[in-house]
mmCIF file with all atom_site columns, C-alpha atoms in Angstrom:
data_model
loop_
_atom_site.group_PDB
_atom_site.id
_atom_site.type_symbol
_atom_site.label_atom_id
_atom_site.label_alt_id
_atom_site.label_comp_id
_atom_site.label_asym_id
_atom_site.label_entity_id
_atom_site.label_seq_id
_atom_site.pdbx_PDB_ins_code
_atom_site.Cartn_x
_atom_site.Cartn_y
_atom_site.Cartn_z
_atom_site.occupancy
_atom_site.B_iso_or_equiv
_atom_site.pdbx_formal_charge
_atom_site.auth_seq_id
_atom_site.auth_comp_id
_atom_site.auth_asym_id
_atom_site.auth_atom_id
_atom_site.pdbx_PDB_model_num
ATOM 1   C CA . LEU A 1 1   ? -19.682 16.825 0.165   1.00 63.00 ? 53  LEU A CA 1
ATOM 2   C CA . ILE A 1 2   ? -18.568 14.803 3.170   1.00 68.00 ? 54  ILE A CA 1
ATOM 3   C CA . GLY A 1 3   ? -16.470 17.462 4.831   1.00 70.00 ? 55  GLY A CA 1
ATOM 4   C CA . VAL A 1 4   ? -14.004 20.287 4.698   1.00 73.00 ? 56  VAL A CA 1
ATOM 5   C CA . ILE A 1 5   ? -10.992 20.263 7.004   1.00 73.00 ? 57  ILE A CA 1
ATOM 6   C CA . PRO A 1 6   ? -10.238 23.812 8.138   1.00 71.00 ? 58  PRO A CA 1
ATOM 7   C CA . GLY A 1 7   ? -6.729  25.282 8.337   1.00 73.00 ? 59  GLY A CA 1
ATOM 8   C CA . PRO A 1 8   ? -4.547  27.049 8.996   1.00 81.00 ? 60  PRO A CA 1
ATOM 9   C CA . LYS A 1 9   ? -2.399  23.883 9.035   1.00 83.00 ? 61  LYS A CA 1
ATOM 10  C CA . GLU A 1 10  ? -3.140  20.674 7.223   1.00 81.00 ? 62  GLU A CA 1
ATOM 11  C CA . PRO A 1 11  ? -3.713  17.612 9.419   1.00 83.00 ? 63  PRO A CA 1
ATOM 12  C CA . SER A 1 12  ? -1.052  14.940 9.824   1.00 84.00 ? 64  SER A CA 1
ATOM 13  C CA . LEU A 1 13  ? -1.500  11.375 8.561   1.00 82.00 ? 65  LEU A CA 1
ATOM 14  C CA . THR A 1 14  ? -2.568  10.249 12.019  1.00 81.00 ? 66  THR A CA 1
ATOM 15  C CA . GLN A 1 15  ? -5.044  13.113 12.370  1.00 87.00 ? 67  GLN A CA 1
ATOM 16  C CA . ILE A 1 16  ? -6.539  12.341 8.948   1.00 89.00 ? 68  ILE A CA 1
ATOM 17  C CA . ASN A 1 17  ? -7.277  8.751  9.988   1.00 92.00 ? 69  ASN A CA 1
ATOM 18  C CA . HIS A 1 18  ? -8.843  9.938  13.260  1.00 91.00 ? 70  HIS A CA 1
ATOM 19  C CA . LEU A 1 19  ? -11.061 12.299 11.264  1.00 89.00 ? 71  LEU A CA 1
ATOM 20  C CA . LEU A 1 20  ? -12.021 9.518  8.840   1.00 92.00 ? 72  LEU A CA 1
ATOM 21  C CA . THR A 1 21  ? -12.931 6.899  11.463  1.00 94.00 ? 73  THR A CA 1
ATOM 22  C CA . PRO A 1 22  ? -16.477 8.150  12.233  1.00 93.00 ? 74  PRO A CA 1
ATOM 23  C CA . LEU A 1 23  ? -17.179 8.642  8.523   1.00 93.00 ? 75  LEU A CA 1
ATOM 24  C CA . VAL A 1 24  ? -16.027 5.109  7.700   1.00 96.00 ? 76  VAL A CA 1
ATOM 25  C CA . ASP A 1 25  ? -18.082 3.696  10.598  1.00 96.00 ? 77  ASP A CA 1
ATOM 26  C CA . ASP A 1 26  ? -21.191 5.362  9.135   1.00 95.00 ? 78  ASP A CA 1
ATOM 27  C CA . LEU A 1 27  ? -20.374 4.296  5.581   1.00 96.00 ? 79  LEU A CA 1
ATOM 28  C CA . LEU A 1 28  ? -19.934 0.674  6.690   1.00 97.00 ? 80  LEU A CA 1
ATOM 29  C CA . GLN A 1 29  ? -23.426 0.739  8.168   1.00 97.00 ? 81  GLN A CA 1
ATOM 30  C CA . TYR A 1 30  ? -24.840 2.241  4.960   1.00 96.00 ? 82  TYR A CA 1
ATOM 31  C CA . TRP A 1 31  ? -22.962 -0.339 2.875   1.00 96.00 ? 83  TRP A CA 1
ATOM 32  C CA . HIS A 1 32  ? -23.740 -3.526 4.828   1.00 96.00 ? 84  HIS A CA 1
ATOM 33  C CA . GLN A 1 33  ? -27.228 -3.223 6.296   1.00 96.00 ? 85  GLN A CA 1
ATOM 34  C CA . GLY A 1 34  ? -28.320 0.165  5.025   1.00 96.00 ? 86  GLY A CA 1
ATOM 35  C CA . VAL A 1 35  ? -30.146 2.831  7.033   1.00 96.00 ? 87  VAL A CA 1
ATOM 36  C CA . TRP A 1 36  ? -33.924 3.003  7.298   1.00 97.00 ? 88  TRP A CA 1
ATOM 37  C CA . TYR A 1 37  ? -35.504 6.439  6.937   1.00 96.00 ? 89  TYR A CA 1
ATOM 38  C CA . SER A 1 38  ? -39.027 6.393  8.360   1.00 97.00 ? 90  SER A CA 1
ATOM 39  C CA . GLU A 1 39  ? -40.289 8.935  5.857   1.00 95.00 ? 91  GLU A CA 1
ATOM 40  C CA . THR A 1 40  ? -38.969 10.859 2.858   1.00 92.00 ? 92  THR A CA 1
ATOM 41  C CA . SER A 1 41  ? -40.673 13.273 0.465   1.00 93.00 ? 93  SER A CA 1
ATOM 42  C CA . LYS A 1 42  ? -41.144 10.525 -2.146  1.00 94.00 ? 94  LYS A CA 1
ATOM 43  C CA . TYR A 1 43  ? -41.614 7.586  0.238   1.00 96.00 ? 95  TYR A CA 1
ATOM 44  C CA . PRO A 1 44  ? -44.058 8.467  3.022   1.00 96.00 ? 96  PRO A CA 1
ATOM 45  C CA . LEU A 1 45  ? -43.905 4.880  4.355   1.00 97.00 ? 97  LEU A CA 1
ATOM 46  C CA . GLY A 1 46  ? -40.125 4.969  4.597   1.00 97.00 ? 98  GLY A CA 1
ATOM 47  C CA . ARG A 1 47  ? -37.167 3.825  2.566   1.00 96.00 ? 99  ARG A CA 1
ATOM 48  C CA . LEU A 1 48  ? -34.000 1.765  3.092   1.00 97.00 ? 100 LEU A CA 1
ATOM 49  C CA . ILE A 1 49  ? -30.939 3.716  1.942   1.00 95.00 ? 101 ILE A CA 1
ATOM 50  C CA . ARG A 1 50  ? -27.579 2.227  0.975   1.00 95.00 ? 102 ARG A CA 1
ATOM 51  C CA . ALA A 1 51  ? -24.555 4.359  0.189   1.00 92.00 ? 103 ALA A CA 1
ATOM 52  C CA . ALA A 1 52  ? -20.881 4.237  -0.756  1.00 91.00 ? 104 ALA A CA 1
ATOM 53  C CA . LEU A 1 53  ? -18.053 6.751  -0.973  1.00 89.00 ? 105 LEU A CA 1
ATOM 54  C CA . VAL A 1 54  ? -17.043 7.223  -4.597  1.00 84.00 ? 106 VAL A CA 1
ATOM 55  C CA . PRO A 1 55  ? -15.015 9.227  -5.611  1.00 84.00 ? 107 PRO A CA 1
ATOM 56  C CA . LEU A 1 56  ? -12.597 10.994 -3.279  1.00 85.00 ? 108 LEU A CA 1
ATOM 57  C CA . ILE A 1 57  ? -11.976 14.477 -4.683  1.00 80.00 ? 109 ILE A CA 1
ATOM 58  C CA . CYS A 1 58  ? -9.298  16.662 -3.123  1.00 81.00 ? 110 CYS A CA 1
ATOM 59  C CA . ASP A 1 59  ? -5.993  18.307 -3.867  1.00 79.00 ? 111 ASP A CA 1
ATOM 60  C CA . LEU A 1 60  ? -2.907  16.189 -4.470  1.00 79.00 ? 112 LEU A CA 1
ATOM 61  C CA . PRO A 1 61  ? -1.282  16.316 -1.013  1.00 81.00 ? 113 PRO A CA 1
ATOM 62  C CA . GLU A 1 62  ? -4.528  15.519 0.785   1.00 84.00 ? 114 GLU A CA 1
ATOM 63  C CA . ALA A 1 63  ? -5.522  12.841 -1.726  1.00 85.00 ? 115 ALA A CA 1
ATOM 64  C CA . ARG A 1 64  ? -2.302  11.036 -0.920  1.00 87.00 ? 116 ARG A CA 1
ATOM 65  C CA . LYS A 1 65  ? -2.850  11.308 2.831   1.00 88.00 ? 117 LYS A CA 1
ATOM 66  C CA . VAL A 1 66  ? -6.518  10.364 2.789   1.00 90.00 ? 118 VAL A CA 1
ATOM 67  C CA . ALA A 1 67  ? -6.113  7.456  0.348   1.00 91.00 ? 119 ALA A CA 1
ATOM 68  C CA . GLY A 1 68  ? -2.880  6.164  1.896   1.00 91.00 ? 120 GLY A CA 1
ATOM 69  C CA . PHE A 1 69  ? -0.365  6.879  -0.848  1.00 91.00 ? 121 PHE A CA 1
ATOM 70  C CA . SER A 1 70  ? 3.150   8.200  -0.401  1.00 88.00 ? 122 SER A CA 1
ATOM 71  C CA . SER A 1 71  ? 4.154   11.694 -1.498  1.00 82.00 ? 123 SER A CA 1
ATOM 72  C CA . HIS A 1 72  ? 4.077   12.791 -5.135  1.00 75.00 ? 124 HIS A CA 1
ATOM 73  C CA . SER A 1 73  ? 7.871   13.146 -4.899  1.00 79.00 ? 125 SER A CA 1
ATOM 74  C CA . SER A 1 74  ? 8.449   9.587  -3.670  1.00 83.00 ? 126 SER A CA 1
ATOM 75  C CA . THR A 1 75  ? 9.806   6.689  -5.720  1.00 83.00 ? 127 THR A CA 1
ATOM 76  C CA . ASN A 1 76  ? 6.238   5.410  -6.106  1.00 83.00 ? 128 ASN A CA 1
ATOM 77  C CA . PHE A 1 77  ? 4.853   8.757  -7.264  1.00 81.00 ? 129 PHE A CA 1
ATOM 78  C CA . CYS A 1 78  ? 1.755   7.684  -9.177  1.00 82.00 ? 130 CYS A CA 1
ATOM 79  C CA . THR A 1 79  ? -1.591  6.746  -7.608  1.00 82.00 ? 131 THR A CA 1
ATOM 80  C CA . ARG A 1 80  ? -2.813  5.081  -10.823 1.00 81.00 ? 132 ARG A CA 1
ATOM 81  C CA . CYS A 1 81  ? 0.132   2.894  -11.799 1.00 83.00 ? 133 CYS A CA 1
ATOM 82  C CA . GLY A 1 82  ? 3.227   1.297  -10.331 1.00 84.00 ? 134 GLY A CA 1
ATOM 83  C CA . LEU A 1 83  ? 5.673   3.257  -12.467 1.00 84.00 ? 135 LEU A CA 1
ATOM 84  C CA . SER A 1 84  ? 8.780   4.170  -10.490 1.00 84.00 ? 136 SER A CA 1
ATOM 85  C CA . LYS A 1 85  ? 10.346  7.611  -10.476 1.00 86.00 ? 137 LYS A CA 1
ATOM 86  C CA . LYS A 1 86  ? 13.333  6.235  -12.430 1.00 88.00 ? 138 LYS A CA 1
ATOM 87  C CA . LYS A 1 87  ? 10.937  5.601  -15.333 1.00 89.00 ? 139 LYS A CA 1
ATOM 88  C CA . ILE A 1 88  ? 9.005   8.872  -15.085 1.00 87.00 ? 140 ILE A CA 1
ATOM 89  C CA . ASN A 1 89  ? 9.829   9.727  -18.696 1.00 90.00 ? 141 ASN A CA 1
ATOM 90  C CA . GLU A 1 90  ? 8.096   6.570  -19.985 1.00 89.00 ? 142 GLU A CA 1
ATOM 91  C CA . LEU A 1 91  ? 5.158   7.985  -21.943 1.00 88.00 ? 143 LEU A CA 1
ATOM 92  C CA . ASP A 1 92  ? 3.764   4.717  -23.290 1.00 89.00 ? 144 ASP A CA 1
ATOM 93  C CA . PRO A 1 93  ? 0.857   3.792  -20.980 1.00 87.00 ? 145 PRO A CA 1
ATOM 94  C CA . SER A 1 94  ? 1.061   0.150  -22.057 1.00 90.00 ? 146 SER A CA 1
ATOM 95  C CA . LYS A 1 95  ? 4.393   -0.025 -20.196 1.00 90.00 ? 147 LYS A CA 1
ATOM 96  C CA . TRP A 1 96  ? 2.978   1.350  -16.935 1.00 89.00 ? 148 TRP A CA 1
ATOM 97  C CA . PRO A 1 97  ? 2.420   -1.495 -14.450 1.00 89.00 ? 149 PRO A CA 1
ATOM 98  C CA . SER A 1 98  ? -1.062  -1.578 -12.940 1.00 87.00 ? 150 SER A CA 1
ATOM 99  C CA . ARG A 1 99  ? -1.586  -1.075 -9.223  1.00 88.00 ? 151 ARG A CA 1
ATOM 100 C CA . ASP A 1 100 ? -3.174  -4.089 -7.560  1.00 91.00 ? 152 ASP A CA 1
ATOM 101 C CA . VAL A 1 101 ? -5.767  -3.354 -4.853  1.00 93.00 ? 153 VAL A CA 1
ATOM 102 C CA . LYS A 1 102 ? -4.990  -6.603 -2.994  1.00 95.00 ? 154 LYS A CA 1
ATOM 103 C CA . ALA A 1 103 ? -1.291  -5.742 -2.849  1.00 94.00 ? 155 ALA A CA 1
ATOM 104 C CA . HIS A 1 104 ? -2.174  -2.177 -1.833  1.00 94.00 ? 156 HIS A CA 1
ATOM 105 C CA . ARG A 1 105 ? -4.295  -3.448 1.066   1.00 96.00 ? 157 ARG A CA 1
ATOM 106 C CA . GLN A 1 106 ? -1.573  -5.878 2.139   1.00 97.00 ? 158 GLN A CA 1
ATOM 107 C CA . HIS A 1 107 ? 1.154   -3.202 2.085   1.00 96.00 ? 159 HIS A CA 1
ATOM 108 C CA . ALA A 1 108 ? -1.108  -0.792 3.983   1.00 96.00 ? 160 ALA A CA 1
ATOM 109 C CA . GLN A 1 109 ? -1.740  -3.411 6.661   1.00 97.00 ? 161 GLN A CA 1
ATOM 110 C CA . GLU A 1 110 ? 2.008   -4.095 6.912   1.00 97.00 ? 162 GLU A CA 1
ATOM 111 C CA . TRP A 1 111 ? 2.601   -0.357 7.335   1.00 96.00 ? 163 TRP A CA 1
ATOM 112 C CA . LYS A 1 112 ? -0.082  -0.142 10.033  1.00 96.00 ? 164 LYS A CA 1
ATOM 113 C CA . SER A 1 113 ? 1.299   -3.115 11.971  1.00 97.00 ? 165 SER A CA 1
ATOM 114 C CA . ALA A 1 114 ? 4.939   -2.006 11.751  1.00 97.00 ? 166 ALA A CA 1
ATOM 115 C CA . PRO A 1 115 ? 6.393   -1.752 15.279  1.00 96.00 ? 167 PRO A CA 1
ATOM 116 C CA . ASN A 1 116 ? 7.643   1.840  15.016  1.00 96.00 ? 168 ASN A CA 1
ATOM 117 C CA . PRO A 1 117 ? 7.692   4.927  12.756  1.00 94.00 ? 169 PRO A CA 1
ATOM 118 C CA . HIS A 1 118 ? 11.130  3.993  11.369  1.00 96.00 ? 170 HIS A CA 1
ATOM 119 C CA . GLN A 1 119 ? 9.797   0.645  10.137  1.00 97.00 ? 171 GLN A CA 1
ATOM 120 C CA . GLN A 1 120 ? 6.718   2.354  8.741   1.00 95.00 ? 172 GLN A CA 1
ATOM 121 C CA . GLU A 1 121 ? 8.915   4.758  6.790   1.00 93.00 ? 173 GLU A CA 1
ATOM 122 C CA . LYS A 1 122 ? 10.908  1.834  5.326   1.00 95.00 ? 174 LYS A CA 1
ATOM 123 C CA . LYS A 1 123 ? 7.685   0.184  4.202   1.00 94.00 ? 175 LYS A CA 1
ATOM 124 C CA . VAL A 1 124 ? 6.248   3.337  2.621   1.00 92.00 ? 176 VAL A CA 1
ATOM 125 C CA . ARG A 1 125 ? 9.521   3.932  0.760   1.00 91.00 ? 177 ARG A CA 1
ATOM 126 C CA . LYS A 1 126 ? 9.434   0.390  -0.607  1.00 91.00 ? 178 LYS A CA 1
ATOM 127 C CA . HIS A 1 127 ? 5.764   0.196  -1.623  1.00 91.00 ? 179 HIS A CA 1
ATOM 128 C CA . GLY A 1 128 ? 4.491   3.787  -1.670  1.00 91.00 ? 180 GLY A CA 1
ATOM 129 C CA . VAL A 1 129 ? 1.539   2.851  0.546   1.00 93.00 ? 181 VAL A CA 1
ATOM 130 C CA . ARG A 1 130 ? 0.372   3.823  4.035   1.00 94.00 ? 182 ARG A CA 1
ATOM 131 C CA . TYR A 1 131 ? -2.713  2.734  5.925   1.00 96.00 ? 183 TYR A CA 1
ATOM 132 C CA . SER A 1 132 ? -5.910  4.706  5.428   1.00 96.00 ? 184 SER A CA 1
ATOM 133 C CA . GLU A 1 133 ? -9.163  4.258  7.339   1.00 96.00 ? 185 GLU A CA 1
ATOM 134 C CA . LEU A 1 134 ? -10.876 4.167  3.936   1.00 96.00 ? 186 LEU A CA 1
ATOM 135 C CA . LEU A 1 135 ? -9.396  0.694  3.436   1.00 96.00 ? 187 LEU A CA 1
ATOM 136 C CA . ARG A 1 136 ? -11.931 -0.576 5.991   1.00 97.00 ? 188 ARG A CA 1
ATOM 137 C CA . LEU A 1 137 ? -14.527 -0.055 3.259   1.00 97.00 ? 189 LEU A CA 1
ATOM 138 C CA . PRO A 1 138 ? -14.702 -3.412 1.422   1.00 96.00 ? 190 PRO A CA 1
ATOM 139 C CA . TYR A 1 139 ? -15.352 -1.795 -1.961  1.00 93.00 ? 191 TYR A CA 1
ATOM 140 C CA . TRP A 1 140 ? -12.673 0.918  -1.676  1.00 93.00 ? 192 TRP A CA 1
ATOM 141 C CA . ARG A 1 141 ? -10.124 0.881  -4.530  1.00 92.00 ? 193 ARG A CA 1
ATOM 142 C CA . PRO A 1 142 ? -7.713  3.781  -3.952  1.00 91.00 ? 194 PRO A CA 1
ATOM 143 C CA . SER A 1 143 ? -6.228  3.828  -7.448  1.00 87.00 ? 195 SER A CA 1
ATOM 144 C CA . ASP A 1 144 ? -9.650  3.986  -9.055  1.00 86.00 ? 196 ASP A CA 1
ATOM 145 C CA . PHE A 1 145 ? -11.510 6.260  -6.643  1.00 87.00 ? 197 PHE A CA 1
ATOM 146 C CA . VAL A 1 146 ? -9.070  9.159  -6.149  1.00 84.00 ? 198 VAL A CA 1
ATOM 147 C CA . VAL A 1 147 ? -9.739  12.190 -8.344  1.00 80.00 ? 199 VAL A CA 1
ATOM 148 C CA . ILE A 1 148 ? -7.446  15.188 -8.147  1.00 74.00 ? 200 ILE A CA 1
ATOM 149 C CA . ASP A 1 149 ? -9.376  18.431 -7.874  1.00 72.00 ? 201 ASP A CA 1
ATOM 150 C CA . THR A 1 150 ? -8.883  20.237 -11.194 1.00 67.00 ? 202 THR A CA 1
ATOM 151 C CA . MET A 1 151 ? -9.385  23.648 -9.608  1.00 65.00 ? 203 MET A CA 1
ATOM 152 C CA . HIS A 1 152 ? -6.064  23.271 -7.819  1.00 60.00 ? 204 HIS A CA 1
ATOM 153 C CA . GLY A 1 153 ? -4.366  22.163 -11.013 1.00 58.00 ? 205 GLY A CA 1
ATOM 154 C CA . ILE A 1 154 ? -5.600  25.174 -12.920 1.00 61.00 ? 206 ILE A CA 1
ATOM 155 C CA . LEU A 1 155 ? -5.421  27.847 -10.245 1.00 56.00 ? 207 LEU A CA 1
ATOM 156 C CA . LEU A 1 156 ? -2.035  26.793 -8.927  1.00 56.00 ? 208 LEU A CA 1
ATOM 157 C CA . ARG A 1 157 ? -0.737  26.398 -12.483 1.00 58.00 ? 209 ARG A CA 1
ATOM 158 C CA . SER A 1 158 ? 0.519   22.896 -11.784 1.00 54.00 ? 210 SER A CA 1
ATOM 159 C CA . LEU A 1 159 ? -0.448  21.768 -15.290 1.00 53.00 ? 211 LEU A CA 1
ATOM 160 C CA . LYS A 1 160 ? 1.885   24.349 -16.786 1.00 59.00 ? 212 LYS A CA 1
ATOM 161 C CA . ARG A 1 161 ? 4.664   23.267 -14.419 1.00 59.00 ? 213 ARG A CA 1
ATOM 162 C CA . HIS A 1 162 ? 4.033   19.599 -15.222 1.00 52.00 ? 214 HIS A CA 1
ATOM 163 C CA . CYS A 1 163 ? 4.177   20.214 -18.978 1.00 55.00 ? 215 CYS A CA 1
ATOM 164 C CA . ALA A 1 164 ? 7.200   22.513 -18.745 1.00 59.00 ? 216 ALA A CA 1
ATOM 165 C CA . GLU A 1 165 ? 9.329   20.427 -16.395 1.00 58.00 ? 217 GLU A CA 1
ATOM 166 C CA . ILE A 1 166 ? 8.258   16.859 -17.056 1.00 52.00 ? 218 ILE A CA 1
ATOM 167 C CA . TRP A 1 167 ? 7.427   16.916 -20.762 1.00 51.00 ? 219 TRP A CA 1
ATOM 168 C CA . LYS A 1 168 ? 9.812   19.766 -21.731 1.00 55.00 ? 220 LYS A CA 1
ATOM 169 C CA . MET A 1 169 ? 6.993   21.711 -23.379 1.00 47.00 ? 221 MET A CA 1
ATOM 170 C CA . GLY A 1 170 ? 7.510   24.977 -21.510 1.00 45.00 ? 222 GLY A CA 1
ATOM 171 C CA . ALA A 1 171 ? 8.837   27.086 -24.380 1.00 45.00 ? 223 ALA A CA 1
ATOM 172 C CA . HIS A 1 172 ? 5.407   27.839 -25.856 1.00 45.00 ? 224 HIS A CA 1
ATOM 173 C CA . LEU A 1 173 ? 3.368   27.969 -22.607 1.00 42.00 ? 225 LEU A CA 1
ATOM 174 C CA . THR A 1 174 ? 2.553   31.344 -21.117 1.00 42.00 ? 226 THR A CA 1
#
C-alpha cells in the first residue's frame, strides 16, 4: 500500500499530481540505481533493492485521475481499449482497438504543454488522456497497470447497474 488520500473531498487532477511527485521521485531511484539497505533480517551484510509500481488499484474515478485518463463518461471511456462511446454496444473484443502506450504518452505530454486549461480540455476530449506524474516512470503502461478495485464494484452495485443499463440484462438481477 503506497498511500490513502483522506477526504472529505477528493483531490483535483492538479493535487493528485502534486501528491504523486515525491512517490515517483522515490520510485525512479528504486528503478534506476536501486536503494542499498545496510542490513536486513536475511542479509546481514546488506542488500540492493529495486522496485516498481505495479499495479495501481483504486476506484474508477481516482484510477482515471491518477493514471491520466478522461472520465468514464467521456467519448474515450475505456482505459483498456480505444473504443469510442458511439460504439459502446460493440461486444466483440476483436473489434476493440488497442491503446498504444507511445500514443498515450505523446497525448499526455501535449495535454501538459497546452498553453491554457481550455486547450487542455480540447486535447482530453479528443484523445481521452491527461498528464499523470506516473508517466515519468519509464516502465509505466497505464492501460495495463490500472486495476479497478472490485470492492467498489460490488459494494456500490456498479456491476448490477452496468449489466442492467449497458447490456440490458436487468430484468433478472435483484
